[in-house]
mmCIF file of C-alpha atoms in Angstrom:
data_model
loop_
_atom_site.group_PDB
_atom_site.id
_atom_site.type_symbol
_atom_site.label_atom_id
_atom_site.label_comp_id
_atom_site.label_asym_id
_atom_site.label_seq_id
_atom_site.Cartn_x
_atom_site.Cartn_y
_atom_site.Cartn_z
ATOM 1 C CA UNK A 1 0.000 0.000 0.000
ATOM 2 C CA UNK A 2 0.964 3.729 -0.764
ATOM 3 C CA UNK A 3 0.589 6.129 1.263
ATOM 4 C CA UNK A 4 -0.161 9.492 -0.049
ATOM 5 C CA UNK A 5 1.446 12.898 1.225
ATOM 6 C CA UNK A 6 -1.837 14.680 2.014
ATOM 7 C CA UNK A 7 -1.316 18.657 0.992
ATOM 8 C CA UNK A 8 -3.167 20.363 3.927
ATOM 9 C CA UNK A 9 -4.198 24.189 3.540
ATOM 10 C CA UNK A 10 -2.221 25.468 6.856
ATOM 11 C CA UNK A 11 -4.078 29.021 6.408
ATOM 12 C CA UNK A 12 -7.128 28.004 7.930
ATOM 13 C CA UNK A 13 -5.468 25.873 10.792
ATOM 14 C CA UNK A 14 -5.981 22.216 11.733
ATOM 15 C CA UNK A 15 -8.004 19.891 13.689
ATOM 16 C CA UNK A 16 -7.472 16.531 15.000
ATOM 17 C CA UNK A 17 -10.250 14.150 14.097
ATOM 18 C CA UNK A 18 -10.592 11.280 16.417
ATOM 19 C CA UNK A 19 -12.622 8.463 15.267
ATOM 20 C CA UNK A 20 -13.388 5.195 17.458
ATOM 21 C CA UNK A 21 -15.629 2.275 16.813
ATOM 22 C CA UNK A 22 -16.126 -0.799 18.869
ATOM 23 C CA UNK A 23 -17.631 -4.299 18.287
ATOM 24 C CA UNK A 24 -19.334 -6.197 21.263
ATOM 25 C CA UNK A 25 -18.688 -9.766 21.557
ATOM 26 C CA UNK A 26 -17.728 -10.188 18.038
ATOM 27 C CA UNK A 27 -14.788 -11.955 18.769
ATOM 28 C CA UNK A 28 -14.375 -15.838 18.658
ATOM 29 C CA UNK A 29 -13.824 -15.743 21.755
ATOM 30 C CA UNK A 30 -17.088 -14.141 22.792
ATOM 31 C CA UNK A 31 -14.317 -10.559 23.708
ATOM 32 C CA UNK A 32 -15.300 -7.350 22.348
ATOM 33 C CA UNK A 33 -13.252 -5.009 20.150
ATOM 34 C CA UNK A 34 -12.339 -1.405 20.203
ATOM 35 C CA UNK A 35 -10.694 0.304 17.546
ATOM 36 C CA UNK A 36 -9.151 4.098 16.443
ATOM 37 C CA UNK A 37 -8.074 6.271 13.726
ATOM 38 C CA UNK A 38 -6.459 9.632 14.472
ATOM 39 C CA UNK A 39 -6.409 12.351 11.691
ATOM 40 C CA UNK A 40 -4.639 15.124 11.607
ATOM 41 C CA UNK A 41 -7.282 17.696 9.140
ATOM 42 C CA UNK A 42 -7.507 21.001 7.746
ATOM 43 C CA UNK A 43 -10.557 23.309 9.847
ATOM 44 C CA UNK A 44 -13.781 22.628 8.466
ATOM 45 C CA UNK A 45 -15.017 24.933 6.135
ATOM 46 C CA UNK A 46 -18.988 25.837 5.560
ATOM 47 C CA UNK A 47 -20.710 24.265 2.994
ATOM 48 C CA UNK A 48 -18.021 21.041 2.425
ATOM 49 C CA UNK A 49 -19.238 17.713 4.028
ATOM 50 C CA UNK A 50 -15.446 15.953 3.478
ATOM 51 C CA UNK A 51 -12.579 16.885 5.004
ATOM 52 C CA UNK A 52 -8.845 16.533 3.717
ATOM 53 C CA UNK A 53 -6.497 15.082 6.332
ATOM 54 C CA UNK A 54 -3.443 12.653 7.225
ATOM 55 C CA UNK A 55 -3.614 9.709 8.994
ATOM 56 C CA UNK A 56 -1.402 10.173 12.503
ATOM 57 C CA UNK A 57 -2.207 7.363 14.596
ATOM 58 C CA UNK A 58 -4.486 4.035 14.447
ATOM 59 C CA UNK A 59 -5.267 1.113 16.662
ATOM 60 C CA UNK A 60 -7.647 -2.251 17.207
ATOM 61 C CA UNK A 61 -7.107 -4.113 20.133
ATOM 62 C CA UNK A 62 -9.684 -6.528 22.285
ATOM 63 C CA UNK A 63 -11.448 -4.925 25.046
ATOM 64 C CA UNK A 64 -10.227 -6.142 28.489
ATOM 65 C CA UNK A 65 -12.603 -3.971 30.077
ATOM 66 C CA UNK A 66 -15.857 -6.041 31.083
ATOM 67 C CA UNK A 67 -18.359 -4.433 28.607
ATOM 68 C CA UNK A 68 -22.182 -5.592 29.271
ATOM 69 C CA UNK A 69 -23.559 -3.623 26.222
ATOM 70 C CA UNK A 70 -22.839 -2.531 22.624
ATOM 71 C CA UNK A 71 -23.423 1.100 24.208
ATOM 72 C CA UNK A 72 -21.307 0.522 26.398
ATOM 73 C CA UNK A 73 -18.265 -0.824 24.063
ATOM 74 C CA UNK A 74 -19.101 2.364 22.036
ATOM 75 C CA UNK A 75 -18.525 4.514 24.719
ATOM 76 C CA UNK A 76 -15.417 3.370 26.099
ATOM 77 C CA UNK A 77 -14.047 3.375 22.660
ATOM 78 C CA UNK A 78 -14.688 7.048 22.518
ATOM 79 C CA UNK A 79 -13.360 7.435 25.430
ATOM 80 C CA UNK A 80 -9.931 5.942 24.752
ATOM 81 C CA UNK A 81 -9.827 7.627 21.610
ATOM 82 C CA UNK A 82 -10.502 11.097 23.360
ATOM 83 C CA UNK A 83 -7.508 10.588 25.879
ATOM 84 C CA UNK A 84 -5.413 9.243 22.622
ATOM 85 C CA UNK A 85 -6.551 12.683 21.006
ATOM 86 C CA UNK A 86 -6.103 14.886 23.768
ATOM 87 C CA UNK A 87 -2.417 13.737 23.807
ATOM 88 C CA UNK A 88 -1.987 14.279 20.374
ATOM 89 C CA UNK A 89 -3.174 17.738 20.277
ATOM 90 C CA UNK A 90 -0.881 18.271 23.227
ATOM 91 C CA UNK A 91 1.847 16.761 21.195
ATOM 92 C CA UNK A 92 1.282 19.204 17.988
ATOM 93 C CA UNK A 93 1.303 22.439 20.799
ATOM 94 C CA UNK A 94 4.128 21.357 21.516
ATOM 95 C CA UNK A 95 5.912 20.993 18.009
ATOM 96 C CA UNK A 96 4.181 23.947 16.866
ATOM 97 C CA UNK A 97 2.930 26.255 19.427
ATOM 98 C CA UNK A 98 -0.859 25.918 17.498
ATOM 99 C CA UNK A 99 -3.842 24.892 18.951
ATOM 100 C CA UNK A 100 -5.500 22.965 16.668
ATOM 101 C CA UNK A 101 -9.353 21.804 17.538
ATOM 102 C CA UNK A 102 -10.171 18.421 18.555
ATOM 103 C CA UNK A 103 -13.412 16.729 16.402
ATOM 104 C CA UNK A 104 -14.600 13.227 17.426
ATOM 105 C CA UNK A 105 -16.892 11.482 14.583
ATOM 106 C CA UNK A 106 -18.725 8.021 16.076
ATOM 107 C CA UNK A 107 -21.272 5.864 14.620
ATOM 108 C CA UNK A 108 -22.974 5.706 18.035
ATOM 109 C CA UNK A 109 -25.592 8.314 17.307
ATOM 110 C CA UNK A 110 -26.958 7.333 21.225
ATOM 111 C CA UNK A 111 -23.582 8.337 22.495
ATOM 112 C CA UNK A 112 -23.866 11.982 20.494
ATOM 113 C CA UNK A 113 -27.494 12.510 21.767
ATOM 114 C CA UNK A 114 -27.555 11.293 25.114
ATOM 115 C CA UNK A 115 -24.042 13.717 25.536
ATOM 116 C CA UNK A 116 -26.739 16.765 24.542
ATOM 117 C CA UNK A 117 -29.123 15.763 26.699
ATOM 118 C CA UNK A 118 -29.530 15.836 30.559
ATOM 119 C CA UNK A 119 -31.281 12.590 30.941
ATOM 120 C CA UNK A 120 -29.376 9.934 32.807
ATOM 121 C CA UNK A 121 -28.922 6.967 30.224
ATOM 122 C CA UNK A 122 -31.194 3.899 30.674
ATOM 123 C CA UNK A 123 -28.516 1.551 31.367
ATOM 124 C CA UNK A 124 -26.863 2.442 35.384
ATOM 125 C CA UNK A 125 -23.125 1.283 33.934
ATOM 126 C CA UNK A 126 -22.861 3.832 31.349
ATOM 127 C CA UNK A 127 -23.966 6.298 33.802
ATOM 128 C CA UNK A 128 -20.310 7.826 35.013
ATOM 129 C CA UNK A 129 -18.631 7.602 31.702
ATOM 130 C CA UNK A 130 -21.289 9.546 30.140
ATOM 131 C CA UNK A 131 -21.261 12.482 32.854
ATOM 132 C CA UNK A 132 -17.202 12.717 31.980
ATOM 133 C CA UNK A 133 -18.213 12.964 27.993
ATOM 134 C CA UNK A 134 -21.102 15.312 29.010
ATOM 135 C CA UNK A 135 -18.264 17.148 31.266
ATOM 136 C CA UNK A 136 -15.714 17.440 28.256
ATOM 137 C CA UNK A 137 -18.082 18.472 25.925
ATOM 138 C CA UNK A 138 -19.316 21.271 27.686
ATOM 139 C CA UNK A 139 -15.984 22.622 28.798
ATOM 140 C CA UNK A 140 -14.496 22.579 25.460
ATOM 141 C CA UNK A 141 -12.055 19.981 25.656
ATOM 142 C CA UNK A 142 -13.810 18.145 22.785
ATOM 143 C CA UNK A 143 -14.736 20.928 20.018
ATOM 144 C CA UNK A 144 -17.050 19.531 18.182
ATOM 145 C CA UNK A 145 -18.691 15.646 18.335
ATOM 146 C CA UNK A 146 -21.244 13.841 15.641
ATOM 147 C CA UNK A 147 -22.621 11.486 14.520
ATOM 148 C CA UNK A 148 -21.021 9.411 11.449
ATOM 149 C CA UNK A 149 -22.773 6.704 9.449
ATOM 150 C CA UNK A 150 -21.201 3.291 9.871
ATOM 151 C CA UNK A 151 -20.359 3.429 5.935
ATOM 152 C CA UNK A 152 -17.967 6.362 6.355
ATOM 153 C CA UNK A 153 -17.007 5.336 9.942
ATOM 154 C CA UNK A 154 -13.317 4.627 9.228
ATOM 155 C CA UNK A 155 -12.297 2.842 12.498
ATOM 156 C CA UNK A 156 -15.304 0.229 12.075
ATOM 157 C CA UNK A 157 -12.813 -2.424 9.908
ATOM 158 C CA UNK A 158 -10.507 -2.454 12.716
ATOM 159 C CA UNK A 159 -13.404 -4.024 14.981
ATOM 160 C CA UNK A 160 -14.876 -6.099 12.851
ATOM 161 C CA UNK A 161 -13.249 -8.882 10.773
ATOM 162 C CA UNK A 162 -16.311 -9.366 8.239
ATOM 163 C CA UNK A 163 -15.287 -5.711 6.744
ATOM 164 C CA UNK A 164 -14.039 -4.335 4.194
ATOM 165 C CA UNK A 165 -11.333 -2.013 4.656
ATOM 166 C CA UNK A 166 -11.157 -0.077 1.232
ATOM 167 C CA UNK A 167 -12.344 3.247 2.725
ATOM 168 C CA UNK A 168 -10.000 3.496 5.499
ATOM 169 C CA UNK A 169 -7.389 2.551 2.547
ATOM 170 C CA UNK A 170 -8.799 5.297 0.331
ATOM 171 C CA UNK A 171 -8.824 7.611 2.903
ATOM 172 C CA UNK A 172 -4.917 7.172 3.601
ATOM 173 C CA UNK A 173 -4.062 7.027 0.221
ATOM 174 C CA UNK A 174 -5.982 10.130 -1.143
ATOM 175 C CA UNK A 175 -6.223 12.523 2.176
ATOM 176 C CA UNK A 176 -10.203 12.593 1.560
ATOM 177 C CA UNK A 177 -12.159 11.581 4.674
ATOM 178 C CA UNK A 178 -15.781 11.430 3.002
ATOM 179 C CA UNK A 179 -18.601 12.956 5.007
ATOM 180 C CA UNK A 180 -17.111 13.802 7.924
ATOM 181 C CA UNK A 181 -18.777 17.237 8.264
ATOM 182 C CA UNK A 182 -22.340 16.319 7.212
ATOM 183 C CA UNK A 183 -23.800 17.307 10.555
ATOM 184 C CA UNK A 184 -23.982 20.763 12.067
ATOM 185 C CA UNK A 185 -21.298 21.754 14.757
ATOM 186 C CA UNK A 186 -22.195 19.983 17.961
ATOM 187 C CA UNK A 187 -24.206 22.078 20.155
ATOM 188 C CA UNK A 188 -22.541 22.412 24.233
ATOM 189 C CA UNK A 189 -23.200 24.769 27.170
ATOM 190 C CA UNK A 190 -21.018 26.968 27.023
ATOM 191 C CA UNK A 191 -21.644 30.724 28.815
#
């Protein structure tokens, strides 16, 4: 495989995109899955639903968490791949002295409502992890988090062995992450 050199526009500044998928006793074992891709992307712009960006960082590895719930899998997924992104962003102030955003993308569209909402989440184990996304949402830490559809989900071939990974290929070999900014900015509480 090739990778391509992805020409981003630095004028408009970057983002990290952080997308996580997980599978829940998928395995042949009966383990679930959690997986990651890390982009490094130009801002999003109004009116463009793809995004051009580099792949920085990647991972699938079983879940040795106990998970009782595909919700739950989900979540702590997006969880690891927050912490994984929050490290990177730290890493590029670092190089670079920018701040660059930090975008999470999820095919969990539970996970992205229930973070907007104020309800407590039907099922009591979920209940702390989603008061710390809740918490990081509406501080800032996370910039902007939506909803994906599984088709453009890039991480979900790293969870599941019955996929096909050609978009995750395309993606690194052309710098075009596909419909990535189809839904509006994520709306927090901020004052």
């Amino acid at each position: 495989m090739r990778l391509h050199a992805c020409k981003l526009n630095p004028i408009n500044g970057f983002r990290i995109f952080g997308i996580p998928d997980a599978s829940y006793k998928n395995n042949a074992d009966g383990s679930s899955q959690r997986g990651r891709c890390a982009f490094l992307a130009e801002e999003r712009v109004a009116g463009k639903t793809n995004a051009r960006g580099g792949l920085v960082d990647y991972e699938t590895k079983k879940t040795t968490r106990t998970t009782m719930s595909t919700t739950f899998a989900e979540l702590y997924a997006l969880m690891k791949c927050f912490g994984t992104c929050l490290f990177l962003r730290g890493l590029w102030k670092d190089l670079t002295g920018q701040t660059v955003r930090l975008h999470l993308r999820t095919d969990a569209n539970n996970l992205v409502t229930t973070a907007a909402t104020t309800h407590l989440p039907e099922q009591q184990e979920t209940t702390h992890m989603i008061q710390m996304l809740r918490e990081e949402s509406c501080s800032g830490s996370i910039d902007d988090l939506a909803h994906v559809v599984t088709q453009r989900c890039l991480a979900y071939c790293l969870t599941k062995k019955s996929t096909n990974p050609d978009d995750l290929i395309k993606a690194i070999q052309t710098g075009v992450l596909i419909g990535m900014d189809t839904k509006p900015i994520f709306w927090r509480c901020t004052s």
